[in-house]
Tab-separated table of C-alpha atoms in Angstrom:
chain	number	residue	atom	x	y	z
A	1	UNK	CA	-10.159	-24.600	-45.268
A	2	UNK	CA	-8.373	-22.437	-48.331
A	3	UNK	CA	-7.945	-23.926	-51.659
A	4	UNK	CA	-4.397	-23.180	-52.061
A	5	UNK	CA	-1.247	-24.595	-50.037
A	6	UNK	CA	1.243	-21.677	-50.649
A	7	UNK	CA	0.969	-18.180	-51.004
A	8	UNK	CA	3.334	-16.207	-53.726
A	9	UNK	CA	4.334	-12.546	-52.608
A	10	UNK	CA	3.485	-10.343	-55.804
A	11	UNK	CA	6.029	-7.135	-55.865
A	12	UNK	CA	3.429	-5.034	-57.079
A	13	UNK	CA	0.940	-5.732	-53.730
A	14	UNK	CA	-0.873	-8.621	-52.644
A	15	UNK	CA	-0.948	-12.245	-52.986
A	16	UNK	CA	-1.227	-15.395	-55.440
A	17	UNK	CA	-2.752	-18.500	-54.357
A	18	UNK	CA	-1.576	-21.658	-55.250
A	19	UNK	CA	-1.723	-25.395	-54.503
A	20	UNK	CA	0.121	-28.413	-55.281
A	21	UNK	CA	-0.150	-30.810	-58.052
A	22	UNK	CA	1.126	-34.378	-59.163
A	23	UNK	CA	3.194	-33.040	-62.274
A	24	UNK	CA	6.826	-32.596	-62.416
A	25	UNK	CA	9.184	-31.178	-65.169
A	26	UNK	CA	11.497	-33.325	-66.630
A	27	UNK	CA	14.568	-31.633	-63.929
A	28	UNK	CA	11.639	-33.676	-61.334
A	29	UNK	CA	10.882	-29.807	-59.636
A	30	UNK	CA	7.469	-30.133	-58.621
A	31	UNK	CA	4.488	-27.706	-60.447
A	32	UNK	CA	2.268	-25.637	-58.943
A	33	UNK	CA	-1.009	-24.118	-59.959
A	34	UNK	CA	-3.319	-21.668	-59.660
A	35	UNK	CA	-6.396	-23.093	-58.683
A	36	UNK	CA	-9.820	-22.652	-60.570
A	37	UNK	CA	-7.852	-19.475	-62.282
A	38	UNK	CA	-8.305	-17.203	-58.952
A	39	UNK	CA	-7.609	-13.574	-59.817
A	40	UNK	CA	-4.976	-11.706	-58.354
A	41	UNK	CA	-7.287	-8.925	-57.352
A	42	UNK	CA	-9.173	-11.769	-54.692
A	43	UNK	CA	-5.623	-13.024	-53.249
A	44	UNK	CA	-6.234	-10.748	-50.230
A	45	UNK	CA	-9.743	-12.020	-49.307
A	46	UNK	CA	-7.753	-15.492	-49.150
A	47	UNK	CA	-4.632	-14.113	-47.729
A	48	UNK	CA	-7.135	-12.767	-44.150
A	49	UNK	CA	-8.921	-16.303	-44.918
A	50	UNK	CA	-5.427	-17.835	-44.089
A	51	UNK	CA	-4.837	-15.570	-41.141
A	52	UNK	CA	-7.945	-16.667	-39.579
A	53	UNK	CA	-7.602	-20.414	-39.707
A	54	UNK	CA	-3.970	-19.908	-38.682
A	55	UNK	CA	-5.249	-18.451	-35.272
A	56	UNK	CA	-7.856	-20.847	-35.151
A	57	UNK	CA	-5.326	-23.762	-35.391
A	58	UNK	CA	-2.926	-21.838	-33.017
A	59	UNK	CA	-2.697	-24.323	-29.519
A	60	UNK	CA	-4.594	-22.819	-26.675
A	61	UNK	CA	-0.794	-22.423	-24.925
A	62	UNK	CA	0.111	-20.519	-27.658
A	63	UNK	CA	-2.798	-17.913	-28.118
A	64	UNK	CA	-2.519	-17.337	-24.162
A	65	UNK	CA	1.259	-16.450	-25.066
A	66	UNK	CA	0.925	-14.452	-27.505
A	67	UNK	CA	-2.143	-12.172	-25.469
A	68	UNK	CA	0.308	-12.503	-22.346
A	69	UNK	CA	3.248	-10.312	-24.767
A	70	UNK	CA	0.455	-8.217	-25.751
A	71	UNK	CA	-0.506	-7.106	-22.679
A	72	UNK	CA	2.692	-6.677	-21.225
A	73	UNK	CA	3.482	-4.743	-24.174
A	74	UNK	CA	0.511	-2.895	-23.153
A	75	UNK	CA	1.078	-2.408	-19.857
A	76	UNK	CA	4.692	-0.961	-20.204
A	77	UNK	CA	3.877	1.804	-22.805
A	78	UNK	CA	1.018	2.823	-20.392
A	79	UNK	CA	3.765	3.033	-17.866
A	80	UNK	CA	5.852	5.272	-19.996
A	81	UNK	CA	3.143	7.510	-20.475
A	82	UNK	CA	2.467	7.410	-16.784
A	83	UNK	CA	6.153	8.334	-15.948
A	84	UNK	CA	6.463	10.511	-18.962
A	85	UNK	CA	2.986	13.051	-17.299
A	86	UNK	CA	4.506	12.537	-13.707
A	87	UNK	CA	7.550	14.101	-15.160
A	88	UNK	CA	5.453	17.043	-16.906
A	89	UNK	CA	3.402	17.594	-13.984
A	90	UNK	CA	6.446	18.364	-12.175
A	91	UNK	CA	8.453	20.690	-14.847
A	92	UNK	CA	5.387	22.523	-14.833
A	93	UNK	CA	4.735	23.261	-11.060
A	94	UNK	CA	8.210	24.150	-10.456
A	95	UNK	CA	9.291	26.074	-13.551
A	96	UNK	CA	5.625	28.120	-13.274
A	97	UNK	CA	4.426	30.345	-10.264
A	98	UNK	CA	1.704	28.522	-7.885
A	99	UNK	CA	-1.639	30.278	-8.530
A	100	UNK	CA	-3.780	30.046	-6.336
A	101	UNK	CA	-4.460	29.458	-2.403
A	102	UNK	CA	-6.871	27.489	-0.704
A	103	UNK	CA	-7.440	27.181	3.198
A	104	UNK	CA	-7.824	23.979	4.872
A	105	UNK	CA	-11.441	23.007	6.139
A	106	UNK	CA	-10.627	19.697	7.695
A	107	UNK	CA	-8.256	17.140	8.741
A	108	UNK	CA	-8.931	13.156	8.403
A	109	UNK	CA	-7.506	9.893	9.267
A	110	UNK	CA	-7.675	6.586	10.315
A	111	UNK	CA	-6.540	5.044	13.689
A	112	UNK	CA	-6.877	1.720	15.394
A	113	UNK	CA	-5.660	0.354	18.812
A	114	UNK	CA	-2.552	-0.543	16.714
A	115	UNK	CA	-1.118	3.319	16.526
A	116	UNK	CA	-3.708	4.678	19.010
A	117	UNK	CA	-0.613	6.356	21.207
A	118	UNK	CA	0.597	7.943	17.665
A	119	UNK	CA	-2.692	8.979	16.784
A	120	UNK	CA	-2.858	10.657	19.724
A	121	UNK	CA	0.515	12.322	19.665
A	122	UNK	CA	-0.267	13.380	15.929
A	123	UNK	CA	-3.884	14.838	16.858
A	124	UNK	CA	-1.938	16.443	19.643
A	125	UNK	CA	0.624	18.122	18.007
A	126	UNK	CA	-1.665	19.458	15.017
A	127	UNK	CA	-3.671	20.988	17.435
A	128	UNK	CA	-0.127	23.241	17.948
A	129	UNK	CA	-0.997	25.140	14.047
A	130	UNK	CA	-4.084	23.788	13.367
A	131	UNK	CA	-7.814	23.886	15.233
A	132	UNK	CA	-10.490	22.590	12.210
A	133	UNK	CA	-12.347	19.492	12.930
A	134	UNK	CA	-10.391	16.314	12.389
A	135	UNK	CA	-12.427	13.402	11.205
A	136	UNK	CA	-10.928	9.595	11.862
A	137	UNK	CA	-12.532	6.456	11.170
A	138	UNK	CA	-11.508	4.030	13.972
A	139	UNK	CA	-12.412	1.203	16.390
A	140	UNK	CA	-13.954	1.239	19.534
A	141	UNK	CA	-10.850	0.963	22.138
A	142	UNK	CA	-9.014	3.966	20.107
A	143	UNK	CA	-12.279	6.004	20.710
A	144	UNK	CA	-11.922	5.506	24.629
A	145	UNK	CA	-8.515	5.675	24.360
A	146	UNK	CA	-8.528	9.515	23.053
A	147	UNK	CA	-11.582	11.179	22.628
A	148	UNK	CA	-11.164	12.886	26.419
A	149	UNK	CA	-7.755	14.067	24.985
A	150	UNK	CA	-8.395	15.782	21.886
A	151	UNK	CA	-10.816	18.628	21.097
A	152	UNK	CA	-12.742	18.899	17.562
A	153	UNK	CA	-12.447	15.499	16.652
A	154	UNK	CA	-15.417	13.548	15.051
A	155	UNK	CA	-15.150	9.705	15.673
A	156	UNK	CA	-16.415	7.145	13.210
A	157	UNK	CA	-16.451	3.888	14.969
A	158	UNK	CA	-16.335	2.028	11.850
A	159	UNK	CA	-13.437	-0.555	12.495
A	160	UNK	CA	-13.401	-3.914	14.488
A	161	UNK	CA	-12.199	-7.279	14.327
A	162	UNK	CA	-14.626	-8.973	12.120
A	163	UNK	CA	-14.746	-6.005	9.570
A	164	UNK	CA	-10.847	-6.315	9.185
A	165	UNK	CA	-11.751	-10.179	8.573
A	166	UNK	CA	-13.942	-9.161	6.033
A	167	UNK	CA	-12.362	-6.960	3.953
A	168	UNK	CA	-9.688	-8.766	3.447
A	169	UNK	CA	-11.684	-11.807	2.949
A	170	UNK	CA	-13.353	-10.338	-0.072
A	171	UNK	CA	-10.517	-8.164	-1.378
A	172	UNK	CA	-7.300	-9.274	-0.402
A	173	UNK	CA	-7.239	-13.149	-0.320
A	174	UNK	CA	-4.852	-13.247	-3.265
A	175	UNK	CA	-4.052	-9.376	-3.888
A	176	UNK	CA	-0.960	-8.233	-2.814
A	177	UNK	CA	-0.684	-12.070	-0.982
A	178	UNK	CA	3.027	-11.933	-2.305
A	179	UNK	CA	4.592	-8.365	-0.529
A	180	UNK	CA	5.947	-9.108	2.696
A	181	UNK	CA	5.494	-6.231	4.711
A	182	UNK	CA	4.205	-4.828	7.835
A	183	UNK	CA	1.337	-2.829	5.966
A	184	UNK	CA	-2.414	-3.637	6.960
A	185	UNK	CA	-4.675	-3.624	3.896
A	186	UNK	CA	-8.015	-3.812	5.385
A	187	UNK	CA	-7.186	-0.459	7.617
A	188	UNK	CA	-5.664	1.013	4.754
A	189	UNK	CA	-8.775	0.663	2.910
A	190	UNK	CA	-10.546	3.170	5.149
A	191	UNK	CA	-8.520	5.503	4.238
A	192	UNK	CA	-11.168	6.591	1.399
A	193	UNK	CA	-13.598	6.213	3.973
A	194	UNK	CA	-12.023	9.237	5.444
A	195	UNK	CA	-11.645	11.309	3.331
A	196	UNK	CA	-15.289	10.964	2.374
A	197	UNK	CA	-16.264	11.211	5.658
A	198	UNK	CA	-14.556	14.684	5.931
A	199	UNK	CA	-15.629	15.946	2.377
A	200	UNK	CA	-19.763	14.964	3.408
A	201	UNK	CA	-18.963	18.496	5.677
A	202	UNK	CA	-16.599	20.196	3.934
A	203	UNK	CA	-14.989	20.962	0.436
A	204	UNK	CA	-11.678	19.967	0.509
A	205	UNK	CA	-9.666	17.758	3.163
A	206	UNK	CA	-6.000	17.027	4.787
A	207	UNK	CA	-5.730	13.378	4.490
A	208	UNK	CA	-3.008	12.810	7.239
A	209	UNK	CA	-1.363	8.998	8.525
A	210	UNK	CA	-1.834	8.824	12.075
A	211	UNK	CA	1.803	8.922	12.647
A	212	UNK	CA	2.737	12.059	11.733
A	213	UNK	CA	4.662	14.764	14.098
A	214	UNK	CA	3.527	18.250	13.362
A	215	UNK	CA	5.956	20.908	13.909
A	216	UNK	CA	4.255	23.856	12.067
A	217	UNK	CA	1.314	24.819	9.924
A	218	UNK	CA	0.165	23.049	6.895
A	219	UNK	CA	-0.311	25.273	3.679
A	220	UNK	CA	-1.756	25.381	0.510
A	221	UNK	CA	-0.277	27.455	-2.063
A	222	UNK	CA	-1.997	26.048	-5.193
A	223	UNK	CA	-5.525	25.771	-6.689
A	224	UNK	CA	-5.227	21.868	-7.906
A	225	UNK	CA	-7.234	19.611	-6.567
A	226	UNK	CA	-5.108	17.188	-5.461
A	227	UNK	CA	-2.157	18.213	-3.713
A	228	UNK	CA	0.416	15.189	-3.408
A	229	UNK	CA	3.834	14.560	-1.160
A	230	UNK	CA	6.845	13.029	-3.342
A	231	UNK	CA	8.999	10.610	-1.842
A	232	UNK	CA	11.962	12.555	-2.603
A	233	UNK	CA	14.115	9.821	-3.054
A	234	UNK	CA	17.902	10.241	-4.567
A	235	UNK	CA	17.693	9.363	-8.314
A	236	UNK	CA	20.016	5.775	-7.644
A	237	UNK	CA	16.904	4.536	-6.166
A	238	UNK	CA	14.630	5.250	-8.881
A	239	UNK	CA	13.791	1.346	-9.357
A	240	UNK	CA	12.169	1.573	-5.434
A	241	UNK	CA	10.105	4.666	-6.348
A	242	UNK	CA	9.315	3.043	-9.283
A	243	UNK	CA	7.846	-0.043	-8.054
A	244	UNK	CA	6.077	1.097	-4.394
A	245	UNK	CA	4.884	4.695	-6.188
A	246	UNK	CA	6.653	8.017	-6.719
A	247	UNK	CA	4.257	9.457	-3.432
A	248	UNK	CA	3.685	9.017	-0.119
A	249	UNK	CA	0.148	7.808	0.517
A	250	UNK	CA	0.369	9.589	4.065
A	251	UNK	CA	0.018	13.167	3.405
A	252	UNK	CA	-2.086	13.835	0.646
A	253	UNK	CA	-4.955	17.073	-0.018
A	254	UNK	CA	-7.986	16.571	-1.719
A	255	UNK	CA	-10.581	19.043	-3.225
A	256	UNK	CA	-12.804	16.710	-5.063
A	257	UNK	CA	-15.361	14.646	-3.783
A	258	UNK	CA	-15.188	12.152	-5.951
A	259	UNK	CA	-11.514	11.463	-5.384
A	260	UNK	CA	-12.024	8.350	-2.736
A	261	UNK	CA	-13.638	6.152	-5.110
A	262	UNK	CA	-11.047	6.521	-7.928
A	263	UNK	CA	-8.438	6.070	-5.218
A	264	UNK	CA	-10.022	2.953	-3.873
A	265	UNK	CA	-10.567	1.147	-7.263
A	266	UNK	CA	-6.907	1.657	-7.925
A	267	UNK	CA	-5.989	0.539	-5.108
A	268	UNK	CA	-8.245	-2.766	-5.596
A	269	UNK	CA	-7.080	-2.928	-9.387
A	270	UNK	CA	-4.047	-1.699	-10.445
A	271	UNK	CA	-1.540	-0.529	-8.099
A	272	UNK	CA	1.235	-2.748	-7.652
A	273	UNK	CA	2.042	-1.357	-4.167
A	274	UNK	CA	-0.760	-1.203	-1.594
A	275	UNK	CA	-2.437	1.659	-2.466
A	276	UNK	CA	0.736	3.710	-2.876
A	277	UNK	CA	1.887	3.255	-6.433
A	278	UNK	CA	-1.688	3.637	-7.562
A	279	UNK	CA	-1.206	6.843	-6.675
A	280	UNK	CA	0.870	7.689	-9.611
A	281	UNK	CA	-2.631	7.328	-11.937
A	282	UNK	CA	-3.738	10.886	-10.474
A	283	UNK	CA	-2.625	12.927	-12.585
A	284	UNK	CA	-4.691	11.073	-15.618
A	285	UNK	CA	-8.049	12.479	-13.861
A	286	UNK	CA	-7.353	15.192	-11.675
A	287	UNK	CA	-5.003	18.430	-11.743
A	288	UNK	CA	-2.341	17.770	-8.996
A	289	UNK	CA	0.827	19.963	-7.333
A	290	UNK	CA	3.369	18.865	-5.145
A	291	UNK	CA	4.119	19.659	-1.160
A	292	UNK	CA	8.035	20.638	-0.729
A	293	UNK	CA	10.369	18.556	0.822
A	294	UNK	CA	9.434	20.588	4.551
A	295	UNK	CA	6.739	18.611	4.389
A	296	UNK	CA	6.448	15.220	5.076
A	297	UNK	CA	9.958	14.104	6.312
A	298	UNK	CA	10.584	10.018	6.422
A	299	UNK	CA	13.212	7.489	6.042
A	300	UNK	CA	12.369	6.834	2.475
A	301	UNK	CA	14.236	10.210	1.951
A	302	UNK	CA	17.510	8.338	2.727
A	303	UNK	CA	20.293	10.006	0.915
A	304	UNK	CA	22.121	7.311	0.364
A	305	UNK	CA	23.194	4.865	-2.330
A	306	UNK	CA	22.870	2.003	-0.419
A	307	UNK	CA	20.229	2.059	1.604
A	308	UNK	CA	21.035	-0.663	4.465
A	309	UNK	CA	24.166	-0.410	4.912
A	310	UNK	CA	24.752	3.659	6.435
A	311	UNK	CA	23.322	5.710	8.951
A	312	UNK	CA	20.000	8.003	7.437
A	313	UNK	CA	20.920	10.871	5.806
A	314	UNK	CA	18.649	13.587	4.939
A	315	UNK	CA	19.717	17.174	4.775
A	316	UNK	CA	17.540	19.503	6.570
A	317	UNK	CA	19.707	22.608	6.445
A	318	UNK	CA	17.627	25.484	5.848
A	319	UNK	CA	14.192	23.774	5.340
A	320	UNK	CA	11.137	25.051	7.669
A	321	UNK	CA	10.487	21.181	8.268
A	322	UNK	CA	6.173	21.168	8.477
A	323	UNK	CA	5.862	17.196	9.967
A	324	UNK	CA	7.623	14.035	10.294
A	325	UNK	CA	6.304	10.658	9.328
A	326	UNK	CA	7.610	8.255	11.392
A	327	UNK	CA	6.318	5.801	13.899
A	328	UNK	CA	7.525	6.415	17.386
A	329	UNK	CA	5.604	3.835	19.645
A	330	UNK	CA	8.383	1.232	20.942
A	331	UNK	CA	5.644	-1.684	20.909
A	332	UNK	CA	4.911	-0.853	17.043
A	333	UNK	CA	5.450	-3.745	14.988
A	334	UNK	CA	7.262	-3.477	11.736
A	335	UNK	CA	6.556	-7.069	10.616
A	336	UNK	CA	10.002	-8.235	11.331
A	337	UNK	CA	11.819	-5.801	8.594
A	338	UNK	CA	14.499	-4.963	10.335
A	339	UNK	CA	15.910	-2.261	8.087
A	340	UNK	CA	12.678	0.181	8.253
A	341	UNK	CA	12.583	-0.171	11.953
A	342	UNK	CA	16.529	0.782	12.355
A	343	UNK	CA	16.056	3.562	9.699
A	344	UNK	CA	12.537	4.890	12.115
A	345	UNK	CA	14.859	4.868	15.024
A	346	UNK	CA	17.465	6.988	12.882
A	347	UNK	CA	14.705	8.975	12.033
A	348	UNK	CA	12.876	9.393	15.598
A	349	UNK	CA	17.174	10.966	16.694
A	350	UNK	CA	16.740	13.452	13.860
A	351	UNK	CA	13.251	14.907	14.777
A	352	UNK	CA	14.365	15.209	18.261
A	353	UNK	CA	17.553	17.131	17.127
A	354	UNK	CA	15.543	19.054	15.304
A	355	UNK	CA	12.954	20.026	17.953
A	356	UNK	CA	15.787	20.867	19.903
A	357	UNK	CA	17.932	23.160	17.773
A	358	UNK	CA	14.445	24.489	16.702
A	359	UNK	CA	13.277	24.946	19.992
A	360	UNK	CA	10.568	22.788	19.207
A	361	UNK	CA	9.905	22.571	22.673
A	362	UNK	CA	5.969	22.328	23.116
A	363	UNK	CA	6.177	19.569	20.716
A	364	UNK	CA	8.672	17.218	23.253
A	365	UNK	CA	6.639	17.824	25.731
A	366	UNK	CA	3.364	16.484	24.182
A	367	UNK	CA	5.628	13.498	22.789
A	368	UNK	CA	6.582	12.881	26.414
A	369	UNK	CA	3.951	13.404	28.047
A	370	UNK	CA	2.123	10.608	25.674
A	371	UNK	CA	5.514	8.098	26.312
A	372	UNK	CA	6.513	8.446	22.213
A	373	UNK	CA	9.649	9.759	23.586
C-alpha cells in the first residue's frame, strides 16, 4: 500500500503526496499532511506506485474490458493500414506501366464429386488457350469421373469423407461456426495444398476454382509475385467487400513457394471471411498486381445499389472477357441462399449471350456436351 491518500497536481510537473489527519481548523476544513516530509522530487516513484495497485485492485471484469477496447482499438487501426496499402497498391499499378511478363507453367485446383461436372467443363474449356499440366487435389470418384476426359492433368487423390471430418474437426469446430453459407471449409483448405502441389514442379502457378468458364487465354503482364482478381464491386457496396475481402479467392497467380503456408495460417487465424478476406494481408509480405475486370467475371460484380432486388447488371461492352466464375451444374447446392443462386442463373444467361455474340461457339459445345448447359 502507499502512504498517502491523495495526490496534489504540482503546476510545475509531478506530484505531492499526502494523507489525512485528525486536525481541523477552526472553519472545521479538514488538514492534510505530507507524510514523513516526502520530497517532491520522489512524488513520481509514488505516483507509478499508485498506478500499479490501482490495476491490481481493478475487478477481473474490468481488466478484461479494458484489454477487450484495447484490442479492438488495435485491430481497427491495423485495418486502416490494411485498407490504406490496398489502396496504394492499386494507385500504383494503374497510374505506372506493368513491367514485366511472366508465362504460365501450371494450372491447379481442387475438385470433389460435389463440382466434378464443373471441374470438368472448366478443365475442358482451358484446354481451348491453354495446354500446361493442371494439377488438382481431389477424391477418388472425381478421379474416375474425369481423368479419361482430360489430357495433362496430374491427380492427387488426397480428399475423402473422413479427411473432410477431420479437418474440420480440428480446425473449424468453432471458426467461422457463425457464417451461414454454402462454402465448404475443409475443401477449401486444400486449396494451399494445390498450389504447393503445382509449385513442387514448377515456379509459379494459376490457382483456378473449379468452376470457372474459360473463354480465352490467361496472361501475365507483371513481374509481382502474386497476381490477385478484385471483386470489382460498385463503391455503395463497399461494407460487403469490406467484410468477405476486397478479392476473389478463385483466380489468383502465385510465384512464391512459400505463399500456401502464409495463405493457410490466415485463413486459420485472421480472416474474417473463409479464406477470402484474409486475402487482403498480401500485400504486407509479398509484391502483388491486379487482373482486369476481363478476367474473372461473377455475380459479385452486380452493378447495382441494391443487390436483391434487380436483375444482374454488369457491363461487358468492349471488354475481351478471359473466364466466368459461376457455377452451372443444376444439382449444385447453394445452401439454401436464394439470392446467389438467382444472381448464378442471371449470370449463367449472360455468358451464354456472350458466347453467342462472341461466337464463342467451341465453348457451348463443350458446356453441352458435359449437360452445364
Amino acid at each position: 500500500m502507499s502512504d498517502f491518500d491523495f495526490l496534489l497536481k504540482l503546476s510545475g510537473g509531478g506530484y505531492l503526496g499526502l494523507t489525512k489527519t485528525n486536525e481541523r481548523n477552526t472553519q472545521g476544513i479538514e488538514i492534510l499532511d505530507v507524510p514523513n516530509r516526502i520530497s517532491v522530487a520522489g512524488i513520481k516513484e509514488l505516483e507509478n506506485q499508485m498506478i500499479k495497485n490501482l490495476v491490481v485492485t481493478q475487478s477481473d471484469e474490468t481488466a478484461v474490458q479494458i484489454k477487450k477496447i484495447n484490442s479492438e482499438k488495435n485491430k481497427l487501426k491495423s485495418e486502416n493500414d490494411r485498407l490504406y496499402r490496398l489502396i496504394s497498391e492499386l494507385i500504383h499499378c494503374k497510374s505506372n506501366p506493368q513491367k514485366g511478363k511472366q508465362t504460365i507453367e501450371s494450372f491447379c485446383c481442387v475438385a470433389t464429386k460435389e463440382v466434378k461436372k464443373e471441374f470438368l467443363g472448366t478443365i475442358s474449356t482451358l484446354r481451348l488457350f491453354h495446354d500446361q499440366p493442371v494439377y488438382v487435389i481431389c477424391d477418388e470418384e472425381t478421379k474416375q469421373f474425369a481423368e479419361n476426359q482430360v489430357s495433362n492433368v496430374i491427380f492427387k487423390v488426397d480428399i475423402n469423407e473422413d479427411s473432410r471430418e477431420r479437418i474440420n474437426r480440428r480446425f473449424f469446430k468453432q471458426r467461422f461456426k457463425d457464417l451461414q453459407t454454402f462454402h465448404k471449409t475443409e475443401c477449401i483448405f486444400k486449396k494451399m495444398d494445390a498450389i504447393s502441389f503445382a509449385m513442387n514442379n514448377h515456379k509459379n502457378t494459376m490457382f483456378i476454382d473449379s468452376d470457372l468458364v474459360f473463354l480465352d487465354e490467361i496472361e501475365i503482364n507483371t513481374d509481382k509475385e502474386i497476381v490477385l482478381s478484385p471483386h470489382y464491386s460498385p463503391a455503395y457496396r463497399i461494407m460487403q467487400v469490406y467484410l468477405n475481402g476486397f478479392f476473389n479467392a478463385g483466380f489468383l497467380f502465385c510465384a512464391n513457394k512459400s505463399f500456401p503456408k502464409f495463405w493457410r495460417r490466415k485463413y486459420l487465424t485472421d480472416s474474417r471471411f473463409f479464406e477470402q478476406q484474409g486475402m487482403d494481408y498480401i500485400s504486407e509480405e509479398y509484391s502483388i498486381d491486379f487482373f482486369d475486370r476481363e478476367y474473372n467475371i461473377g455475380w459479385w460484380q452486380h452493378e447495382a445499389k441494391w443487390f436483391e432486388e434487380t436483375k444482374l447488371e454488369i457491363d461487358l461492352d468492349g471488354l475481351r472477357v478471359r473466364c466466368f466464375h459461376l457455377h452451372l451444374d443444376p444439382e449444385y447446392s447453394f445452401g439454401g441462399n436464394e439470392v446467389v443462386r438467382s444472381k448464378n442463373e442471371e449470370l449463367k444467361e449472360l455468358l451464354l449471350d456472350y458466347c453467342i455474340e462472341n461466337e464463342k461457339h467451341e465453348v457451348i459445345e463443350i458446356l453441352k456436351k458435359i449437360n452445364l448447359i
